[in-house]
C-alpha positions as a printed Julia matrix, in Angstrom:
158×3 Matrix{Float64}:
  1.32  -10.7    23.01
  1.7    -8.89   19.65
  1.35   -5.07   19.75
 -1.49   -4.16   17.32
 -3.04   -0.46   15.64
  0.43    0.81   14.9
 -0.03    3.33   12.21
  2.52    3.55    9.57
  4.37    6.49   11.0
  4.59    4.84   14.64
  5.71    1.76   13.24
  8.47    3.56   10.93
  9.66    5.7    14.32
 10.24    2.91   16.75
 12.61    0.79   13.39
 14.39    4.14   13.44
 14.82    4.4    17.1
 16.04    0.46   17.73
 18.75    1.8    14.95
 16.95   -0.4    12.13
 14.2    -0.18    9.82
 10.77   -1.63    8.65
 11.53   -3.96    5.99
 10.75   -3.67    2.08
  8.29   -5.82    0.8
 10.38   -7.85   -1.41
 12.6    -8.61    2.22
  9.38   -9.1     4.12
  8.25  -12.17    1.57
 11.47  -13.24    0.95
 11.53  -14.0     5.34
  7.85  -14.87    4.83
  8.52  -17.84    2.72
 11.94  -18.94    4.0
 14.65  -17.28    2.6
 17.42  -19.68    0.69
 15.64  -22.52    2.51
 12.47  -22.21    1.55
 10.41  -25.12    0.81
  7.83  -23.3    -0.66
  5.08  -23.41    1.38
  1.92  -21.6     1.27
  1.99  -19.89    4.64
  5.29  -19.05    6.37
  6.55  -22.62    7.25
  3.6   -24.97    6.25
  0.76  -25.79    3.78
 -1.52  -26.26    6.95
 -2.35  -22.59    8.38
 -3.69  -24.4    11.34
 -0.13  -25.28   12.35
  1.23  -21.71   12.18
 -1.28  -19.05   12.36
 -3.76  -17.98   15.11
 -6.91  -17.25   13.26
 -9.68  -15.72   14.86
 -7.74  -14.56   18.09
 -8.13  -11.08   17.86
 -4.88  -10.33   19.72
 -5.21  -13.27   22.34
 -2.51  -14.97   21.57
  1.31  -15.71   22.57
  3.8   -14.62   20.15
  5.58  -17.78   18.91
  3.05  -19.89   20.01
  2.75  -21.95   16.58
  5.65  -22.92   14.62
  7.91  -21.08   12.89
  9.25  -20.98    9.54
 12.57  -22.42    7.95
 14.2   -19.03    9.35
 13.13  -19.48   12.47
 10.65  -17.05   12.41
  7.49  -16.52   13.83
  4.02  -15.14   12.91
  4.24  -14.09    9.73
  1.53  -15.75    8.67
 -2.44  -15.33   10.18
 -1.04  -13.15   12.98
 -1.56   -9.21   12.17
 -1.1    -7.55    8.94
  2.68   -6.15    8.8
  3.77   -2.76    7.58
  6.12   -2.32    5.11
  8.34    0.56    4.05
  7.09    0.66    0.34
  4.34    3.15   -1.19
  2.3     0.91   -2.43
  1.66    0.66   -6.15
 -0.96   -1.94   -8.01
  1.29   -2.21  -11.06
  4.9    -1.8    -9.72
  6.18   -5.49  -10.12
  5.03   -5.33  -14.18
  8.26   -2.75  -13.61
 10.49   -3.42  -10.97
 13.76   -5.22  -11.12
 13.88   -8.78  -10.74
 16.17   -9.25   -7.55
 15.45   -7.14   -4.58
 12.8    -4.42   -5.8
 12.69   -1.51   -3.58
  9.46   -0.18   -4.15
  8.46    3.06   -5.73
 10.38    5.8    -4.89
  7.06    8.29   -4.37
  3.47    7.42   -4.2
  1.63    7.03   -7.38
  0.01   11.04   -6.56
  0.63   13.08   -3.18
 -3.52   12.29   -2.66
 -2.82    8.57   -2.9
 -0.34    7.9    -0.27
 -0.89    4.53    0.93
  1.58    1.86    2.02
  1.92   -2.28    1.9
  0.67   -4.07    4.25
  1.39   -8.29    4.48
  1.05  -11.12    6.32
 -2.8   -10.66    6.93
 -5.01  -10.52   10.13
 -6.26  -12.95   12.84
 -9.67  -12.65   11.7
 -9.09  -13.42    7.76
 -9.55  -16.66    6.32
 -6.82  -18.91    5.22
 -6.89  -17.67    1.69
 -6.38  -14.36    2.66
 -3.19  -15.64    4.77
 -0.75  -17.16    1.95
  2.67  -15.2     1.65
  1.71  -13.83   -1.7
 -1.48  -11.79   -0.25
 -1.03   -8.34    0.11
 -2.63   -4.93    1.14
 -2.24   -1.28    1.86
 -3.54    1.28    3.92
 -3.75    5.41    3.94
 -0.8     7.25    5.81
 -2.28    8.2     9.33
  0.11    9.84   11.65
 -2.66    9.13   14.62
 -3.28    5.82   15.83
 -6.84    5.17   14.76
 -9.18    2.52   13.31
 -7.28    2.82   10.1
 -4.61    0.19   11.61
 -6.95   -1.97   13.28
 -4.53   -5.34   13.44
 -1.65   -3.87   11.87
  2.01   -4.54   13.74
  5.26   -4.1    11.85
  8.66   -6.09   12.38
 11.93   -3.8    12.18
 15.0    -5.19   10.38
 18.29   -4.49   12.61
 21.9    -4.3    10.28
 23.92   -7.14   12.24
């Protein structure tokens, strides 16, 4: 079963302590949507969200349970929403570079420190589930409400 209301910090301390890291968002669409063999589906490995995404489960469900994408991964689609390591910013990708953005370097003002969020919950709709749909959430160092269906994945160097 997936592990759910990780807050940002929580999420970013286990990636550091399994030696890795939460990924960027530019690395967690790129896996989203298939890497080099993507076939450019909506969701992560088919039009049909029915095929890879539990909606409506609230948690009940078996990781890997629905098929995975042209990676061979899992869930990133309709599962829980993922954190990312980026601040997020509305207007960053008007700037960023083309290949492999890395996010902005500080939040847009110490007030507004808020962080992407993908992949989108078990209760959204399919709309709210394609690999292009994103979010973002205050920095809460205490698990709370605030990351109500939020996992993460960590990215491991090989």
């Amino acid at each position: 079963y997936p592990m759910s209301t990780i807050p940002w910090a929580g999420a970013q301390a286990f990636a550091e302590w399994l030696g890795g890291r939460l990924p960027t968002e530019a690395e967690w669409e790129f896996a989203c949507r298939g890497g080099n063999q993507s076939q450019n589906y909506l969701y992560s490995g088919s039009n049909d969200i029915v095929e890879v995404a539990m909606l409506h489960s609230y948690n009940n469900y078996l990781v890997a349970s629905k098929k995975q994408n042209e990676l061979g991964i899992y869930d990133m689609s309709g599962g829980l929403m993922e954190w990312c390591h980026d601040f997020y910013d509305e207007n960053y990708y008007q700037i960023s570079p083309e290949f492999n953005p890395q996010g902005p370097v500080q939040p847009s003002t110490p007030e507004n420190t808020f962080y992407v969020k993908r992949g989108n919950t078990l209760d959204m709709n399919a709309e709210g589930c394609r690999y292009f749909s994103r979010d973002y959430e205050g920095i809460d160092f205490s698990i709370t409400t605030t990351a109500y269906l939020t996992g993460f994945r960590a990215i491991r160097p090989l």
